[in-house]
Coordinates of C-alpha atoms and ligand atoms in Angstrom, one line a residue:
M1 CA 0.0 0.0 0.0
N2 CA 1.2 3.5 -0.7
V3 CA 1.3 6.4 1.8
G4 CA 1.1 10.1 1.0
L5 CA 2.2 12.6 3.5
L6 CA 0.8 16.2 3.9
G7 CA 3.4 18.3 5.6
H8 CA 7.1 17.7 6.2
G9 CA 7.5 19.7 9.4
V10 CA 8.5 18.3 12.8
V11 CA 6.0 15.5 13.0
G12 CA 5.7 14.9 9.2
S13 CA 9.5 14.5 8.8
G14 CA 9.3 12.0 11.8
V15 CA 6.7 10.0 10.0
A16 CA 8.9 9.8 6.9
E17 CA 11.9 8.9 9.0
I18 CA 10.0 6.1 10.8
L19 CA 8.4 4.7 7.6
L20 CA 11.9 4.5 6.0
D21 CA 13.9 3.3 8.9
N22 CA 11.5 0.8 10.3
A23 CA 10.0 -0.5 7.0
D24 CA 10.7 -4.1 8.0
I25 CA 8.7 -4.1 11.3
I26 CA 6.0 -1.8 10.0
S27 CA 5.3 -4.0 7.0
A28 CA 5.4 -7.1 9.1
N29 CA 2.9 -5.6 11.6
A30 CA 0.6 -4.3 8.8
N31 CA 0.9 -7.6 7.0
T32 CA 1.5 -5.8 3.8
E33 CA 4.3 -3.7 2.2
L34 CA 3.9 0.0 3.0
H35 CA 5.7 2.5 0.8
L36 CA 6.1 6.3 1.4
K37 CA 5.1 7.4 -2.1
R38 CA 4.7 11.2 -2.1
I39 CA 5.1 14.2 0.3
L40 CA 3.4 17.5 -0.1
D41 CA 5.4 20.5 1.1
L42 CA 6.1 23.8 -0.6
R43 CA 9.7 24.0 0.8
E44 CA 12.8 22.5 -0.7
F45 CA 14.5 19.7 1.1
D46 CA 18.0 18.3 0.4
L47 CA 17.2 14.8 1.5
P48 CA 17.9 11.3 0.1
Y49 CA 14.1 11.0 -0.6
R50 CA 13.8 14.5 -2.2
E51 CA 12.2 13.0 -5.3
L52 CA 9.1 12.2 -3.3
F53 CA 8.2 15.9 -2.8
V54 CA 5.3 17.5 -4.7
K55 CA 3.7 20.9 -4.5
E56 CA 0.1 20.1 -5.6
A57 CA -2.2 18.7 -2.8
G58 CA -4.2 16.7 -5.4
E59 CA -1.1 14.6 -6.1
V60 CA -1.5 13.1 -2.6
T61 CA -5.2 13.5 -1.8
Q62 CA -6.6 12.4 -5.1
A63 CA -3.9 10.3 -6.7
R64 CA -5.0 6.8 -7.7
D65 CA -1.9 5.2 -6.4
I66 CA -2.2 6.6 -2.8
D67 CA -4.1 4.5 -0.3
I68 CA -3.4 6.2 3.0
V69 CA -3.0 10.0 3.5
V70 CA -1.2 11.3 6.6
E71 CA -1.8 14.9 7.6
C72 CA 0.8 16.6 9.8
M73 CA 0.4 20.2 8.7
G74 CA -1.4 21.6 11.8
G75 CA -4.2 24.2 11.8
V76 CA -7.7 23.8 10.4
E77 CA -7.1 25.0 6.9
P78 CA -5.9 23.8 4.4
A79 CA -5.7 20.5 6.3
Y80 CA -9.5 20.2 6.5
T81 CA -10.0 20.8 2.8
F82 CA -7.2 18.3 1.9
L83 CA -8.5 15.5 4.2
K84 CA -12.1 16.0 3.1
A85 CA -10.9 15.6 -0.5
A86 CA -8.9 12.5 0.4
L87 CA -11.8 10.8 2.3
E88 CA -14.1 11.6 -0.5
S89 CA -11.6 10.0 -2.9
G90 CA -11.8 6.8 -0.7
K91 CA -8.4 7.1 1.0
H92 CA -7.8 6.2 4.6
C93 CA -6.7 9.3 6.6
V94 CA -4.5 9.7 9.6
T95 CA -3.8 13.0 11.4
S96 CA -1.7 14.3 14.3
N97 CA -3.7 17.6 14.2
K98 CA -5.6 18.2 17.5
Q99 CA -7.1 21.4 16.4
L100 CA -8.5 19.8 13.3
V101 CA -9.9 16.9 15.3
V102 CA -11.6 19.1 17.8
E103 CA -13.1 21.5 15.3
K104 CA -13.9 19.1 12.4
G105 CA -13.6 15.6 13.9
E106 CA -17.3 14.7 13.9
E107 CA -17.7 15.7 10.2
L108 CA -14.6 13.9 9.1
I109 CA -15.5 10.7 11.1
D110 CA -19.0 10.7 9.4
L111 CA -17.4 11.3 6.0
A112 CA -14.9 8.4 6.6
L113 CA -17.8 6.1 7.5
K114 CA -19.7 7.1 4.5
N115 CA -16.8 6.3 2.3
N116 CA -15.9 3.1 4.1
V117 CA -12.4 4.3 5.1
H118 CA -10.5 4.9 8.3
F119 CA -10.1 8.3 9.9
L120 CA -7.6 7.9 12.8
Y121 CA -5.9 10.4 15.1
E122 CA -4.0 8.7 17.9
A123 CA -1.1 11.2 17.6
S124 CA -3.4 14.2 18.2
C125 CA -3.6 13.5 22.0
G126 CA -0.7 12.5 24.3
G127 CA 2.0 12.4 21.5
G128 CA 3.6 9.0 21.6
I129 CA 1.4 7.6 24.3
P130 CA -1.0 5.0 23.0
V131 CA -4.3 6.0 24.6
L132 CA -7.2 6.6 22.3
S133 CA -7.1 3.2 20.7
P134 CA -6.6 1.5 24.1
I135 CA -9.6 3.3 25.6
Q136 CA -11.9 1.8 23.0
N137 CA -10.2 -1.5 22.4
C138 CA -8.3 -2.6 25.5
L139 CA -10.8 -1.0 27.9
G140 CA -13.8 -1.9 25.8
A141 CA -15.2 -4.2 28.6
N142 CA -15.5 -1.2 31.0
H143 CA -17.6 1.9 31.6
I144 CA -15.1 4.6 32.0
L145 CA -15.6 6.6 35.2
S146 CA -13.0 9.3 34.8
V147 CA -10.0 10.4 32.7
L148 CA -7.5 12.6 34.3
G149 CA -4.3 13.6 32.6
I150 CA -1.1 15.6 32.4
L151 CA -1.7 16.5 28.9
N152 CA 0.7 19.4 28.3
G153 CA 4.5 18.8 28.5
T154 CA 5.4 22.5 28.6
T155 CA 3.4 23.2 31.8
N156 CA 4.6 20.0 33.4
Y157 CA 8.2 21.0 32.7
I158 CA 7.6 24.5 34.2
L159 CA 5.9 23.1 37.4
T160 CA 8.4 20.4 38.0
S161 CA 11.4 22.6 37.3
M162 CA 10.1 25.3 39.6
M163 CA 10.0 22.6 42.3
K164 CA 13.3 21.0 41.5
N165 CA 15.3 24.2 40.9
G166 CA 13.6 26.5 43.5
V167 CA 12.7 29.1 40.8
G168 CA 9.7 31.2 40.1
Y169 CA 7.2 30.8 37.3
R170 CA 8.8 33.5 35.0
D171 CA 12.3 31.9 35.2
A172 CA 11.0 28.4 34.6
L173 CA 9.0 29.6 31.6
A174 CA 12.0 31.4 30.2
K175 CA 14.0 28.1 30.5
A176 CA 11.2 26.2 28.8
Q177 CA 11.3 28.8 26.0
E178 CA 15.1 28.5 25.8
L179 CA 14.8 24.7 25.5
G180 CA 12.2 25.0 22.7
Y181 CA 9.3 23.5 24.8
A182 CA 7.4 26.7 25.1
E183 CA 6.5 29.1 22.2
K184 CA 7.5 32.8 22.2
D185 CA 3.8 33.4 22.9
P186 CA 3.2 30.6 25.5
S187 CA -0.4 31.3 26.2
A188 CA -1.9 28.2 24.5
D189 CA 0.2 26.0 26.8
V190 CA 0.3 28.0 30.1
E191 CA -3.4 29.0 30.0
G192 CA -4.5 25.4 29.5
H193 CA -6.0 25.7 26.1
D194 CA -3.8 22.9 24.6
A195 CA -4.7 20.6 27.5
R196 CA -8.4 21.5 27.0
R197 CA -8.4 20.3 23.4
K198 CA -6.7 17.1 24.4
I199 CA -9.2 16.3 27.2
A200 CA -12.0 17.0 24.7
I201 CA -10.5 14.3 22.5
L202 CA -10.1 11.9 25.4
A203 CA -13.7 12.6 26.6
H204 CA -15.0 11.8 23.2
H205 CA -13.3 8.4 23.4
A206 CA -14.3 7.7 27.0
F207 CA -17.8 9.0 27.0
G208 CA -18.8 9.7 23.4
S209 CA -19.0 13.4 24.0
K210 CA -19.0 16.0 21.2
F211 CA -15.5 17.4 20.5
S212 CA -17.2 20.8 20.2
D213 CA -18.1 20.7 24.0
E214 CA -14.5 21.8 24.5
V215 CA -15.4 25.4 24.5
R216 CA -17.7 24.8 27.5
Y217 CA -15.0 23.3 29.7
P218 CA -13.8 25.6 32.5
C219 CA -10.1 26.2 32.0
T220 CA -7.4 27.7 34.2
G221 CA -3.7 27.4 33.5
I222 CA -0.6 27.8 35.6
S223 CA 0.4 31.4 35.1
G224 CA -1.1 32.3 38.6
I225 CA 1.0 29.7 40.4
S226 CA 4.0 31.0 42.4
Y227 CA 7.0 29.3 43.9
D228 CA 5.4 29.9 47.3
D229 CA 2.5 27.6 46.3
L230 CA 5.0 24.9 45.7
L231 CA 6.5 25.4 49.1
Y232 CA 3.2 24.6 50.7
A233 CA 2.8 21.6 48.5
K234 CA 6.2 20.4 49.5
R235 CA 5.4 20.8 53.2
L236 CA 2.2 18.7 52.7
G237 CA 4.1 16.1 50.7
Y238 CA 2.1 17.1 47.7
S239 CA 2.9 18.2 44.1
V240 CA 1.2 20.7 41.8
R241 CA 0.1 19.5 38.4
L242 CA -2.0 21.0 35.6
L243 CA -4.6 18.3 34.8
G244 CA -7.3 17.9 32.2
G245 CA -10.1 15.9 33.7
A246 CA -13.4 14.4 32.4
F247 CA -15.7 12.7 34.8
R248 CA -18.9 10.7 34.4
M249 CA -21.7 12.5 36.4
G250 CA -25.1 10.7 36.4
D251 CA -26.1 10.2 32.8
G252 CA -23.8 13.0 31.6
Y253 CA -20.2 14.0 32.0
T254 CA -18.3 17.1 33.1
A255 CA -14.8 18.2 32.2
S256 CA -12.3 21.0 33.0
V257 CA -8.6 21.9 33.0
W258 CA -7.4 23.0 36.4
P259 CA -4.2 23.1 38.6
Y260 CA -4.3 20.3 41.2
M261 CA -2.6 19.6 44.5
L262 CA -1.9 15.9 44.4
P263 CA -0.6 13.7 47.2
A264 CA 2.8 12.1 46.4
A265 CA 1.2 8.6 46.3
H266 CA -1.1 9.6 43.4
P267 CA 0.3 8.0 40.1
L268 CA 0.2 11.4 38.3
S269 CA 2.4 13.0 41.0
S270 CA 5.5 11.2 39.9
V271 CA 5.3 12.4 36.2
Q272 CA 8.2 14.8 35.7
D273 CA 9.5 17.2 33.1
V274 CA 7.8 17.2 29.7
N275 CA 6.3 13.8 30.1
N276 CA 2.5 13.3 29.9
A277 CA 0.3 10.7 31.5
V278 CA -3.4 9.7 31.4
Y279 CA -4.9 8.1 34.4
I280 CA -8.2 6.3 33.9
K281 CA -10.7 4.9 36.3
A282 CA -13.1 2.3 34.9
D283 CA -15.7 0.1 36.5
K284 CA -14.1 -3.3 36.0
V285 CA -10.3 -2.7 35.6
N286 CA -10.3 -0.1 38.4
E287 CA -7.2 2.2 37.7
V288 CA -4.8 2.3 34.8
M289 CA -2.2 4.8 33.7
F290 CA -0.7 5.5 30.3
Y291 CA 2.6 7.3 30.5
G292 CA 5.2 8.6 28.1
P293 CA 6.4 11.5 25.9
G294 CA 3.5 13.7 25.0
A295 CA 5.2 15.6 22.2
G296 CA 8.3 15.5 20.0
K297 CA 9.1 14.5 16.5
L298 CA 9.6 10.7 16.7
P299 CA 7.2 9.9 19.6
T300 CA 4.3 11.7 17.9
A301 CA 5.2 10.2 14.5
S302 CA 5.3 6.8 16.2
A303 CA 1.7 7.2 17.1
A304 CA 0.8 8.4 13.6
V305 CA 2.5 5.4 12.0
S306 CA 0.6 3.1 14.4
D307 CA -2.6 4.5 12.8
I308 CA -1.1 3.9 9.3
I309 CA -0.6 0.2 10.3
E310 CA -4.1 0.0 11.6
A311 CA -5.5 1.6 8.4
A312 CA -3.5 -0.8 6.3
S313 CA -4.3 -4.0 8.2
K314 CA -7.7 -3.7 9.9
P315 CA -11.2 -3.6 8.3
V316 CA -13.0 -0.3 8.6
R317 CA -15.5 -0.4 11.4
N318 CA -17.6 2.2 13.1
T319 CA -15.2 3.7 15.6
K320 CA -17.8 6.0 17.1
P321 CA -17.9 5.5 20.9
V322 CA -21.0 3.5 21.9
E323 CA -22.0 6.0 24.6
S324 CA -22.9 9.6 23.8
L325 CA -22.9 11.4 27.1
R326 CA -23.9 15.1 27.2
F327 CA -21.8 17.7 28.9
V328 CA -23.2 18.9 32.3
D329 CA -22.0 21.8 34.4
G330 CA -19.6 20.5 37.1
G331 CA -21.2 22.6 39.9
A332 CA -22.3 19.5 41.7
Q333 CA -18.9 17.8 41.7
I334 CA -17.7 17.2 45.3
L335 CA -14.3 18.8 45.7
Q336 CA -11.8 20.5 48.1
Y337 CA -9.8 23.6 47.3
F338 CA -6.4 24.8 48.3
V339 CA -5.5 28.5 48.2
R340 CA -2.8 30.7 49.6
V341 CA -3.9 33.8 51.5
T342 CA -1.9 37.0 52.2
S343 CA -3.1 39.3 55.0
G344 CA -1.7 42.0 57.3
N345 CA -3.5 40.3 60.2
V346 CA -3.3 36.5 59.7
D347 CA -5.1 35.5 62.9
R348 CA -8.1 37.7 62.2
A349 CA -8.2 36.5 58.6
M350 CA -8.3 32.9 59.7
Q351 CA -11.1 33.6 62.2
D352 CA -13.1 35.4 59.5
I353 CA -12.6 32.5 57.1
S354 CA -13.7 30.0 59.7
K355 CA -16.9 31.9 60.1
I356 CA -17.5 31.6 56.3
A357 CA -16.4 28.0 56.1
A358 CA -16.3 25.9 59.3
G359 CA -13.9 23.0 59.1
T360 CA -11.3 24.9 57.0
E361 CA -7.7 23.7 57.6
Y362 CA -4.8 26.2 57.8
I363 CA -1.2 25.7 57.0
R364 CA 1.5 28.0 58.1
L365 CA 5.1 28.0 56.8
E366 CA 8.0 29.2 59.0
G367 CA 9.2 32.7 58.1
K368 CA 6.0 33.6 56.2
K369 CA 4.5 36.1 58.6
N370 CA 1.8 37.6 56.4
E371 CA 0.4 34.5 54.7
F372 CA -1.0 31.1 55.2
A373 CA -2.7 28.5 53.0
L374 CA -6.1 26.9 53.5
I375 CA -7.7 23.7 52.5
T376 CA -11.5 23.9 52.4
P377 CA -13.8 21.2 53.7
K378 CA -15.4 19.0 51.0
G379 CA -18.2 20.7 49.2
T380 CA -19.9 21.0 45.8
C381 CA -17.8 23.0 43.3
G382 CA -20.6 25.6 43.2
D383 CA -20.6 26.0 47.0
L384 CA -16.8 26.2 47.1
N385 CA -16.8 28.9 44.4
S386 CA -19.2 31.0 46.5
M387 CA -17.1 30.4 49.6
I388 CA -14.0 31.7 47.7
E389 CA -15.9 34.8 46.5
R390 CA -17.0 35.6 50.0
I391 CA -13.4 35.2 51.3
Q392 CA -12.1 37.5 48.5
K393 CA -14.6 40.2 49.6
R394 CA -12.7 40.4 53.0
K395 CA -9.9 42.3 51.4
L396 CA -7.6 39.3 51.5
T397 CA -5.2 38.5 48.6
L398 CA -5.7 35.0 47.3
G399 CA -3.2 33.0 45.2
Q400 CA -4.3 30.5 42.6
V401 CA -7.2 28.4 43.7
M402 CA -6.3 24.7 43.1
R403 CA -8.2 21.5 43.4
Y404 CA -6.9 19.6 46.5
V405 CA -6.9 15.8 46.3
P406 CA -7.0 14.2 49.8
E407 CA -4.7 11.2 50.4
E408 CA -7.5 8.7 50.6
N409 CA -9.3 9.8 47.5
R410 CA -8.1 9.5 43.9
P411 CA -10.5 11.3 41.5
Ligands
HSE1 N1 2.8 22.3 23.3 C1 2.4 21.0 23.5 C2 3.0 20.5 24.9 C3 2.9 20.1 22.4 O1 3.7 21.2 25.5 O2 2.6 19.4 25.3 C4 2.2 18.8 22.2 O3 0.9 19.0 21.8

């Protein structure tokens, strides 16, 4: 079978490299010879396979001799137009493009089914970690209860390097930019938007939700987290992680992206640097975690090539999740919050807060005269939000509100 590649950037060049380097194992696993036949990219490349490059999309998307089209261009257009044409021409399609999946996934899946071809996107979420296919295949005997993940390598690098190196958010971000993890404009990563797209893709696989629900997920990133927050976490034996979460609630599901305080014993707590992990609770298997590199040329390309193998070797089937849960507001979720409070009169502030929320726990750090941290009692997300609003009205300065996971409870 012949493969046509759209885009020879970081991931696309990785797909080409893997297809050429590992042709033996790939063809054996696909049970057929797989050839990289053509690559669409407008740039010039001085490579041993330079004769494969073309500048007209139709030479890949509509060519009679191409069986599988792999899109690694990024962005919605022209990737959407190209893949639509390829699916309509009866070609299996594979993409690593999360924005395309979230914005056009439903339409492209329907189009693939109509044309009896595959539309696969394992590489769009969690980079090299196999997770979308395992949710539907290996966990197919379960009802998924929750999916919680470190879905963004840049923010995990920043948080873990703040903790390891004793530096503030700005310094850790600058280092992440220097190492090429964070973009010059880092907002898509640090404000949680990248993680939000990925949890929308995971929620689709776990619960059959609409990709487009993504815009309704509450989303808070890590730009409000300070080194002092991490000192409290350390004192408690906790770590701070940005997590995307999707949770079954009644006959619906809710989802969000939020900074969490996690106990050291939680499996996600040990995930360091740019690595990603997806922790799933399901009714029969109980807990499983998928861990690995969430980005990067060869890891992401490895996931895309696994889809090529699936497209080449497996019959087309309806890959739509069997459930179709609707998004519900998470106001009824039972949570606990952690927040750092600065005040000129710490004792009075704690008395005031205890009047608002009896049962609040306080943590003091040696040498921090004008601040403390609090952990709220358990409550619904809605009640806890009103509690925080009432505390804010007391002229107290609050740090980033985080979700606090007690030792005994793994969400
Ligand atoms: N910017 C993303 C991250 C890249 O840091 O995880 C992979 O989607």
